[in-house]
Amino acid sequence: MSLIVIKLGGSVITHKESSTPKPRTKIIKSLAKEILSISKRGYKIILIHGGGSYGHNLAKKYNLIQGLKEKKSYEGFIKTVQSMNKLNSIIIDLLEKVVLPAVSLPPHSFITQTNGKLNDFDTSVIRNILELGIIPVLYGDPVIDTKIGCSILSGDSIATYLAKKLNAKKVIFLTDVDGIFDSNPKINKNAELIPLVNNQNITNVLKNLTSHNNFDVSGEMKGKILSIKENLPNKNAVIANGLKSNILTEILTQNTAGTKIFLG
Ligand code: ATP
Ligand code: IP8
């Protein structure tokens, strides 16, 4: 049975630019229904979600990228873990409402990093959960860092790592824009969508990806492409707009939406 890794970006499931945590409940509900229908077609699914306004503001406020540097950082680590827990509960509850069996695996409880880089971790529990027909749900989280105390583990890194290790057929990243553009579409109204990123254009594409969001700690689109480049040279990855209805079905049936990334 084919395994699909889906990352629900924080820009889709929350109002990312809100200064206080704010979920997009309607969107999460409709994505939950779509995920249910995909699972009924026989796909095995690993679900990962990002932080949006539940993670990035706090991580930035307490400078968690720098680790546990001062007393206040410990408070920041705990507050961010709690906030991500809350967002995760909202998602698990909404999955339960559509009767989709899903179980949460909080990354801070079993994954570590070293200087902000993900350490190899045991995936046997994830495999076992998949075999039971249950969807494992992981998310971007502050985790223990063996060098700097703690660091931010992005959902993007979890997605590419698991896709590689468990040999997923496809990795889908849903964000609040249609894919990768030649410049940030939220700033430049004339920005053009890049339908395919491959070995020929990746250097150019990366050059034009700059982060303008003061409240993002994981590199926005650039972070995603670098993570795909590192872990998934021969895999099909897609970045598409999770605010559009039926987007997952469109990706899995017609494969026309968003930006496809293939660095084989
Ligand atoms: P989270 O990290 O909270 O899970 P996410 O994965 O949904 O969020 P972001 O990391 O915020 O998404 O990345 C999406 C954002 O990247 C878009 O909202 C857009 O403003 C920004 N962006 C910057 N440059 C570009 C570009 N060239 N093409 C497309 N989006 C871009
Ligand atoms: O939103 C980062 O994960 P991402 C999560 O997937 C936090 O990049 C806690 C900022």
mmCIF file of C-alpha atoms and ligand atoms in Angstrom:
data_model
loop_
_atom_site.group_PDB
_atom_site.id
_atom_site.type_symbol
_atom_site.label_atom_id
_atom_site.label_comp_id
_atom_site.label_asym_id
_atom_site.label_seq_id
_atom_site.Cartn_x
_atom_site.Cartn_y
_atom_site.Cartn_z
ATOM 1 C CA MET A 1 0.000 0.000 0.000
ATOM 2 C CA SER A 2 1.380 3.437 -0.945
ATOM 3 C CA LEU A 3 2.523 5.732 1.820
ATOM 4 C CA ILE A 4 1.848 9.464 1.506
ATOM 5 C CA VAL A 5 3.378 12.008 3.865
ATOM 6 C CA ILE A 6 1.261 15.142 4.210
ATOM 7 C CA LYS A 7 2.425 18.279 5.964
ATOM 8 C CA LEU A 8 -0.352 20.686 6.867
ATOM 9 C CA GLY A 9 1.487 23.980 7.015
ATOM 10 C CA GLY A 10 0.964 26.347 9.905
ATOM 11 C CA SER A 11 -0.091 28.985 7.369
ATOM 12 C CA VAL A 12 -3.037 26.741 6.412
ATOM 13 C CA ILE A 13 -4.235 25.457 9.774
ATOM 14 C CA THR A 14 -3.741 28.719 11.682
ATOM 15 C CA HIS A 15 -3.826 32.426 10.997
ATOM 16 C CA LYS A 16 -0.042 32.524 10.962
ATOM 17 C CA GLU A 17 0.281 36.300 11.050
ATOM 18 C CA SER A 18 -1.919 36.637 14.144
ATOM 19 C CA SER A 19 0.044 37.751 17.212
ATOM 20 C CA THR A 20 -1.974 35.345 19.361
ATOM 21 C CA PRO A 21 -2.679 31.660 18.548
ATOM 22 C CA LYS A 22 -5.642 31.426 16.166
ATOM 23 C CA PRO A 23 -6.725 28.195 14.440
ATOM 24 C CA ARG A 24 -8.511 27.980 11.070
ATOM 25 C CA THR A 25 -11.083 25.516 12.303
ATOM 26 C CA LYS A 26 -13.171 25.359 9.093
ATOM 27 C CA ILE A 27 -10.115 24.640 6.973
ATOM 28 C CA ILE A 28 -8.874 21.940 9.359
ATOM 29 C CA LYS A 29 -12.342 20.323 9.291
ATOM 30 C CA SER A 30 -12.473 20.265 5.514
ATOM 31 C CA LEU A 31 -8.911 18.898 5.274
ATOM 32 C CA ALA A 32 -9.845 16.198 7.792
ATOM 33 C CA LYS A 33 -12.724 15.129 5.508
ATOM 34 C CA GLU A 34 -10.407 15.056 2.508
ATOM 35 C CA ILE A 35 -7.795 13.018 4.372
ATOM 36 C CA LEU A 36 -10.545 10.568 5.313
ATOM 37 C CA SER A 37 -11.518 10.160 1.682
ATOM 38 C CA ILE A 38 -7.879 9.624 0.630
ATOM 39 C CA SER A 39 -7.397 6.998 3.305
ATOM 40 C CA LYS A 40 -10.518 5.221 2.027
ATOM 41 C CA ARG A 41 -8.831 4.968 -1.393
ATOM 42 C CA GLY A 42 -6.223 2.788 0.271
ATOM 43 C CA TYR A 43 -3.369 5.216 0.925
ATOM 44 C CA LYS A 44 -1.446 4.961 4.163
ATOM 45 C CA ILE A 45 -0.924 8.448 5.567
ATOM 46 C CA ILE A 46 1.511 10.104 7.932
ATOM 47 C CA LEU A 47 0.258 13.501 8.968
ATOM 48 C CA ILE A 48 2.556 16.276 10.101
ATOM 49 C CA HIS A 49 1.568 19.801 10.963
ATOM 50 C CA GLY A 50 3.397 23.051 11.388
ATOM 51 C CA GLY A 51 3.308 25.677 14.110
ATOM 52 C CA GLY A 52 1.829 28.812 12.536
ATOM 53 C CA SER A 53 0.689 31.264 15.200
ATOM 54 C CA TYR A 54 0.969 28.556 17.902
ATOM 55 C CA GLY A 55 4.704 28.019 17.437
ATOM 56 C CA HIS A 56 6.646 30.677 15.620
ATOM 57 C CA ASN A 57 5.731 33.739 17.737
ATOM 58 C CA LEU A 58 6.766 32.056 20.964
ATOM 59 C CA ALA A 59 9.887 30.470 19.493
ATOM 60 C CA LYS A 60 10.918 33.905 18.227
ATOM 61 C CA LYS A 61 9.999 35.723 21.439
ATOM 62 C CA TYR A 62 12.179 33.378 23.527
ATOM 63 C CA ASN A 63 14.865 33.069 20.850
ATOM 64 C CA LEU A 64 14.680 29.268 20.979
ATOM 65 C CA ILE A 65 16.728 28.970 17.774
ATOM 66 C CA GLN A 66 19.703 29.896 19.960
ATOM 67 C CA GLY A 67 18.836 27.176 22.463
ATOM 68 C CA LEU A 68 18.550 27.360 26.237
ATOM 69 C CA LYS A 69 20.779 30.409 26.644
ATOM 70 C CA GLU A 70 19.264 31.964 29.736
ATOM 71 C CA LYS A 71 16.745 31.304 32.500
ATOM 72 C CA LYS A 72 13.898 32.743 30.419
ATOM 73 C CA SER A 73 14.611 30.247 27.612
ATOM 74 C CA TYR A 74 13.411 27.384 29.821
ATOM 75 C CA GLU A 75 10.084 29.160 30.253
ATOM 76 C CA GLY A 76 9.966 29.680 26.466
ATOM 77 C CA PHE A 77 10.695 26.028 25.780
ATOM 78 C CA ILE A 78 7.871 24.883 28.067
ATOM 79 C CA LYS A 79 5.389 27.507 26.842
ATOM 80 C CA THR A 80 6.067 26.622 23.190
ATOM 81 C CA VAL A 81 5.750 22.878 23.877
ATOM 82 C CA GLN A 82 2.386 23.548 25.576
ATOM 83 C CA SER A 83 1.172 25.781 22.793
ATOM 84 C CA MET A 84 2.038 23.178 20.115
ATOM 85 C CA ASN A 85 0.278 20.571 22.247
ATOM 86 C CA LYS A 86 -2.880 22.704 22.163
ATOM 87 C CA LEU A 87 -2.789 23.066 18.375
ATOM 88 C CA ASN A 88 -2.194 19.340 18.046
ATOM 89 C CA SER A 89 -5.214 18.595 20.265
ATOM 90 C CA ILE A 90 -7.413 20.765 18.047
ATOM 91 C CA ILE A 91 -6.287 18.788 15.025
ATOM 92 C CA ILE A 92 -6.669 15.373 16.658
ATOM 93 C CA ASP A 93 -10.178 16.352 17.889
ATOM 94 C CA LEU A 94 -11.235 17.418 14.394
ATOM 95 C CA LEU A 95 -9.838 14.212 12.876
ATOM 96 C CA GLU A 96 -11.808 12.263 15.471
ATOM 97 C CA LYS A 97 -14.994 14.156 14.507
ATOM 98 C CA VAL A 98 -14.784 12.752 10.971
ATOM 99 C CA VAL A 99 -14.021 9.318 12.464
ATOM 100 C CA LEU A 100 -10.474 9.158 11.238
ATOM 101 C CA PRO A 101 -8.297 7.041 13.533
ATOM 102 C CA ALA A 102 -5.255 9.166 14.360
ATOM 103 C CA VAL A 103 -2.783 9.167 17.202
ATOM 104 C CA SER A 104 -0.498 11.955 18.277
ATOM 105 C CA LEU A 105 3.270 11.408 18.629
ATOM 106 C CA PRO A 106 4.661 14.563 20.275
ATOM 107 C CA PRO A 107 8.163 15.022 18.803
ATOM 108 C CA HIS A 108 9.667 16.619 21.961
ATOM 109 C CA SER A 109 9.085 13.315 23.752
ATOM 110 C CA PHE A 110 11.247 11.150 21.471
ATOM 111 C CA ILE A 111 13.187 13.171 18.890
ATOM 112 C CA THR A 112 16.404 15.151 19.481
ATOM 113 C CA GLN A 113 18.617 17.445 17.429
ATOM 114 C CA THR A 114 22.249 18.494 17.515
ATOM 115 C CA ASN A 115 22.917 22.154 16.766
ATOM 116 C CA GLY A 116 19.472 22.403 15.179
ATOM 117 C CA LYS A 117 19.995 19.321 12.963
ATOM 118 C CA LEU A 118 17.692 16.361 13.329
ATOM 119 C CA ASN A 119 19.269 13.237 14.848
ATOM 120 C CA ASP A 120 18.385 9.825 13.485
ATOM 121 C CA PHE A 121 15.466 8.334 15.449
ATOM 122 C CA ASP A 122 13.668 5.027 15.800
ATOM 123 C CA THR A 123 10.612 4.838 13.548
ATOM 124 C CA SER A 124 9.377 1.382 14.572
ATOM 125 C CA VAL A 125 6.433 2.774 16.573
ATOM 126 C CA ILE A 126 5.387 4.847 13.575
ATOM 127 C CA ARG A 127 5.538 1.745 11.351
ATOM 128 C CA ASN A 128 3.493 -0.244 13.893
ATOM 129 C CA ILE A 129 0.840 2.467 14.073
ATOM 130 C CA LEU A 130 0.607 2.563 10.266
ATOM 131 C CA GLU A 131 0.232 -1.209 10.148
ATOM 132 C CA LEU A 132 -2.777 -0.918 12.478
ATOM 133 C CA GLY A 133 -4.446 1.414 9.966
ATOM 134 C CA ILE A 134 -4.025 4.416 12.257
ATOM 135 C CA ILE A 135 -2.598 7.767 11.126
ATOM 136 C CA PRO A 136 0.464 8.891 13.099
ATOM 137 C CA VAL A 137 0.360 12.653 13.668
ATOM 138 C CA LEU A 138 3.608 14.525 14.337
ATOM 139 C CA TYR A 139 4.340 18.238 14.321
ATOM 140 C CA GLY A 140 6.967 20.963 14.414
ATOM 141 C CA ASP A 141 8.083 21.268 18.021
ATOM 142 C CA PRO A 142 10.868 22.547 20.267
ATOM 143 C CA VAL A 143 13.011 19.494 21.042
ATOM 144 C CA ILE A 144 16.009 18.666 23.203
ATOM 145 C CA ASP A 145 19.231 19.625 21.461
ATOM 146 C CA THR A 146 22.363 17.757 22.547
ATOM 147 C CA LYS A 147 24.593 20.827 22.026
ATOM 148 C CA ILE A 148 22.490 23.908 22.763
ATOM 149 C CA GLY A 149 19.811 22.574 25.122
ATOM 150 C CA CYS A 150 16.827 22.903 22.821
ATOM 151 C CA SER A 151 16.127 23.830 19.217
ATOM 152 C CA ILE A 152 13.194 24.095 16.836
ATOM 153 C CA LEU A 153 12.416 20.974 14.870
ATOM 154 C CA SER A 154 10.398 21.978 11.824
ATOM 155 C CA GLY A 155 7.525 19.839 10.546
ATOM 156 C CA ASP A 156 9.251 20.123 7.150
ATOM 157 C CA SER A 157 12.304 18.242 8.475
ATOM 158 C CA ILE A 158 10.107 15.539 10.025
ATOM 159 C CA ALA A 159 8.207 15.160 6.744
ATOM 160 C CA THR A 160 11.281 14.708 4.550
ATOM 161 C CA TYR A 161 13.056 12.492 7.092
ATOM 162 C CA LEU A 162 10.103 10.120 7.437
ATOM 163 C CA ALA A 163 9.395 10.111 3.698
ATOM 164 C CA LYS A 164 12.971 8.979 3.097
ATOM 165 C CA LYS A 165 13.163 6.465 5.924
ATOM 166 C CA LEU A 166 9.765 4.883 5.280
ATOM 167 C CA ASN A 167 10.035 5.138 1.506
ATOM 168 C CA ALA A 168 6.928 7.246 0.900
ATOM 169 C CA LYS A 169 5.488 7.457 -2.586
ATOM 170 C CA LYS A 170 4.824 11.177 -2.331
ATOM 171 C CA VAL A 171 5.314 14.083 0.074
ATOM 172 C CA ILE A 172 2.774 16.888 0.020
ATOM 173 C CA PHE A 173 3.347 20.258 1.665
ATOM 174 C CA LEU A 174 0.247 22.412 1.987
ATOM 175 C CA THR A 175 0.763 26.134 2.571
ATOM 176 C CA ASP A 176 -1.345 29.274 2.086
ATOM 177 C CA VAL A 177 -0.023 30.008 -1.425
ATOM 178 C CA ASP A 178 -0.267 28.030 -4.681
ATOM 179 C CA GLY A 179 3.336 26.823 -4.616
ATOM 180 C CA ILE A 180 6.764 28.331 -5.191
ATOM 181 C CA PHE A 181 6.795 31.581 -7.127
ATOM 182 C CA ASP A 182 9.634 33.542 -8.692
ATOM 183 C CA SER A 183 9.183 35.998 -5.800
ATOM 184 C CA ASN A 184 6.984 36.102 -2.699
ATOM 185 C CA PRO A 185 3.380 36.252 -4.051
ATOM 186 C CA LYS A 186 2.192 38.011 -0.912
ATOM 187 C CA ILE A 187 4.492 40.914 -1.694
ATOM 188 C CA ASN A 188 4.638 40.856 -5.486
ATOM 189 C CA LYS A 189 1.212 40.562 -7.138
ATOM 190 C CA ASN A 190 2.887 39.757 -10.484
ATOM 191 C CA ALA A 191 4.892 36.853 -9.094
ATOM 192 C CA GLU A 192 4.706 33.775 -11.317
ATOM 193 C CA LEU A 193 4.220 30.218 -10.162
ATOM 194 C CA ILE A 194 7.105 27.848 -10.878
ATOM 195 C CA PRO A 195 5.416 24.551 -11.858
ATOM 196 C CA LEU A 196 8.537 22.384 -11.512
ATOM 197 C CA VAL A 197 11.734 22.671 -9.500
ATOM 198 C CA ASN A 198 14.460 20.351 -10.771
ATOM 199 C CA ASN A 199 18.262 20.145 -10.909
ATOM 200 C CA GLN A 200 18.310 22.643 -13.767
ATOM 201 C CA ASN A 201 16.552 25.534 -12.015
ATOM 202 C CA ILE A 202 17.017 24.866 -8.275
ATOM 203 C CA THR A 203 19.989 27.245 -7.823
ATOM 204 C CA ASN A 204 18.039 30.064 -9.403
ATOM 205 C CA VAL A 205 14.863 29.269 -7.455
ATOM 206 C CA LEU A 206 16.752 29.261 -4.134
ATOM 207 C CA LYS A 207 18.320 32.631 -4.956
ATOM 208 C CA ASN A 208 14.872 34.231 -5.127
ATOM 209 C CA LEU A 209 13.541 32.747 -1.909
ATOM 210 C CA THR A 210 13.973 35.210 0.889
ATOM 211 C CA SER A 211 12.029 35.182 4.140
ATOM 212 C CA HIS A 212 10.006 38.337 4.823
ATOM 213 C CA ASN A 213 8.042 37.017 7.737
ATOM 214 C CA ASN A 214 9.470 38.337 10.996
ATOM 215 C CA PHE A 215 7.648 35.679 12.937
ATOM 216 C CA ASP A 216 8.917 32.604 11.112
ATOM 217 C CA VAL A 217 11.759 30.608 12.625
ATOM 218 C CA SER A 218 12.068 27.772 10.125
ATOM 219 C CA GLY A 219 12.811 29.428 6.797
ATOM 220 C CA GLU A 220 9.397 29.421 5.062
ATOM 221 C CA MET A 221 9.634 28.089 1.460
ATOM 222 C CA LYS A 222 13.430 28.059 1.472
ATOM 223 C CA GLY A 223 13.449 25.773 4.505
ATOM 224 C CA LYS A 224 11.146 23.366 2.689
ATOM 225 C CA ILE A 225 13.219 23.182 -0.499
ATOM 226 C CA LEU A 226 16.484 22.755 1.420
ATOM 227 C CA SER A 227 14.920 19.964 3.451
ATOM 228 C CA ILE A 228 13.639 18.255 0.273
ATOM 229 C CA LYS A 229 17.047 18.693 -1.391
ATOM 230 C CA GLU A 230 18.819 17.118 1.575
ATOM 231 C CA ASN A 231 16.548 14.140 2.133
ATOM 232 C CA LEU A 232 14.529 13.454 -0.981
ATOM 233 C CA PRO A 233 16.675 13.687 -4.099
ATOM 234 C CA ASN A 234 14.666 11.011 -5.889
ATOM 235 C CA LYS A 235 11.192 11.480 -4.476
ATOM 236 C CA ASN A 236 8.108 13.255 -5.726
ATOM 237 C CA ALA A 237 7.323 16.264 -3.590
ATOM 238 C CA VAL A 238 4.588 18.840 -4.145
ATOM 239 C CA ILE A 239 3.992 22.218 -2.532
ATOM 240 C CA ALA A 240 0.395 23.386 -3.006
ATOM 241 C CA ASN A 241 -2.352 25.574 -1.596
ATOM 242 C CA GLY A 242 -4.137 23.947 1.358
ATOM 243 C CA LEU A 243 -6.774 26.688 1.434
ATOM 244 C CA LYS A 244 -8.238 25.363 -1.851
ATOM 245 C CA SER A 245 -10.918 22.719 -1.550
ATOM 246 C CA ASN A 246 -10.164 19.192 -2.777
ATOM 247 C CA ILE A 247 -6.497 20.014 -3.176
ATOM 248 C CA LEU A 248 -5.248 16.638 -1.898
ATOM 249 C CA THR A 249 -7.517 14.727 -4.258
ATOM 250 C CA GLU A 250 -6.383 16.917 -7.140
ATOM 251 C CA ILE A 251 -2.725 16.243 -6.331
ATOM 252 C CA LEU A 252 -3.240 12.502 -6.054
ATOM 253 C CA THR A 253 -5.457 12.091 -9.112
ATOM 254 C CA GLN A 254 -4.416 14.737 -11.665
ATOM 255 C CA ASN A 255 -1.089 15.904 -10.247
ATOM 256 C CA THR A 256 -1.582 19.332 -11.815
ATOM 257 C CA ALA A 257 -1.688 21.566 -8.740
ATOM 258 C CA GLY A 258 1.148 23.507 -7.156
ATOM 259 C CA THR A 259 4.882 23.235 -7.623
ATOM 260 C CA LYS A 260 6.341 19.790 -8.165
ATOM 261 C CA ILE A 261 9.853 19.200 -6.938
ATOM 262 C CA PHE A 262 11.936 16.427 -8.376
ATOM 263 C CA LEU A 263 15.678 16.524 -7.872
ATOM 264 C CA GLY A 264 16.566 13.133 -9.315
HETATM 265 P P1 ATP B 1 4.641 26.660 9.136
HETATM 266 O O1 ATP B 1 6.150 26.800 9.071
HETATM 267 O O2 ATP B 1 4.050 27.503 10.213
HETATM 268 O O3 ATP B 1 4.204 25.250 9.130
HETATM 269 P P2 ATP B 1 3.916 26.758 6.311
HETATM 270 O O4 ATP B 1 4.744 25.560 6.130
HETATM 271 O O5 ATP B 1 2.476 26.663 6.007
HETATM 272 O O6 ATP B 1 4.086 27.358 7.785
HETATM 273 P P3 ATP B 1 5.592 28.937 5.497
HETATM 274 O O7 ATP B 1 6.794 28.301 6.079
HETATM 275 O O8 ATP B 1 5.060 30.156 6.174
HETATM 276 O O9 ATP B 1 4.417 27.903 5.357
HETATM 277 O O10 ATP B 1 5.872 29.245 3.955
HETATM 278 C C1 ATP B 1 4.855 29.769 3.147
HETATM 279 C C2 ATP B 1 5.095 31.241 2.922
HETATM 280 O O11 ATP B 1 6.302 31.430 2.193
HETATM 281 C C3 ATP B 1 4.024 31.915 2.087
HETATM 282 O O12 ATP B 1 2.969 32.395 2.894
HETATM 283 C C4 ATP B 1 4.799 33.054 1.403
HETATM 284 O O13 ATP B 1 4.469 34.313 1.906
HETATM 285 C C5 ATP B 1 6.269 32.759 1.721
HETATM 286 N N1 ATP B 1 7.140 32.884 0.542
HETATM 287 C C6 ATP B 1 8.305 33.588 0.517
HETATM 288 N N2 ATP B 1 8.860 33.548 -0.696
HETATM 289 C C7 ATP B 1 8.038 32.801 -1.475
HETATM 290 C C8 ATP B 1 8.070 32.395 -2.856
HETATM 291 N N3 ATP B 1 9.059 32.755 -3.669
HETATM 292 N N4 ATP B 1 7.062 31.605 -3.313
HETATM 293 C C9 ATP B 1 6.043 31.227 -2.498
HETATM 294 N N5 ATP B 1 5.961 31.594 -1.187
HETATM 295 C C10 ATP B 1 6.946 32.373 -0.676
HETATM 296 O O1 IP8 B 2 5.980 25.314 11.507
HETATM 297 C C1 IP8 B 2 8.049 24.837 13.730
HETATM 298 O O2 IP8 B 2 7.560 23.895 12.794
HETATM 299 P P1 IP8 B 2 7.108 24.367 11.343
HETATM 300 C C2 IP8 B 2 7.248 24.717 15.013
HETATM 301 O O3 IP8 B 2 6.725 23.103 10.647
HETATM 302 C C3 IP8 B 2 7.600 25.738 16.031
HETATM 303 O O4 IP8 B 2 8.296 25.005 10.676
HETATM 304 C C4 IP8 B 2 7.471 25.343 17.419
HETATM 305 C C5 IP8 B 2 7.971 26.946 15.770
#
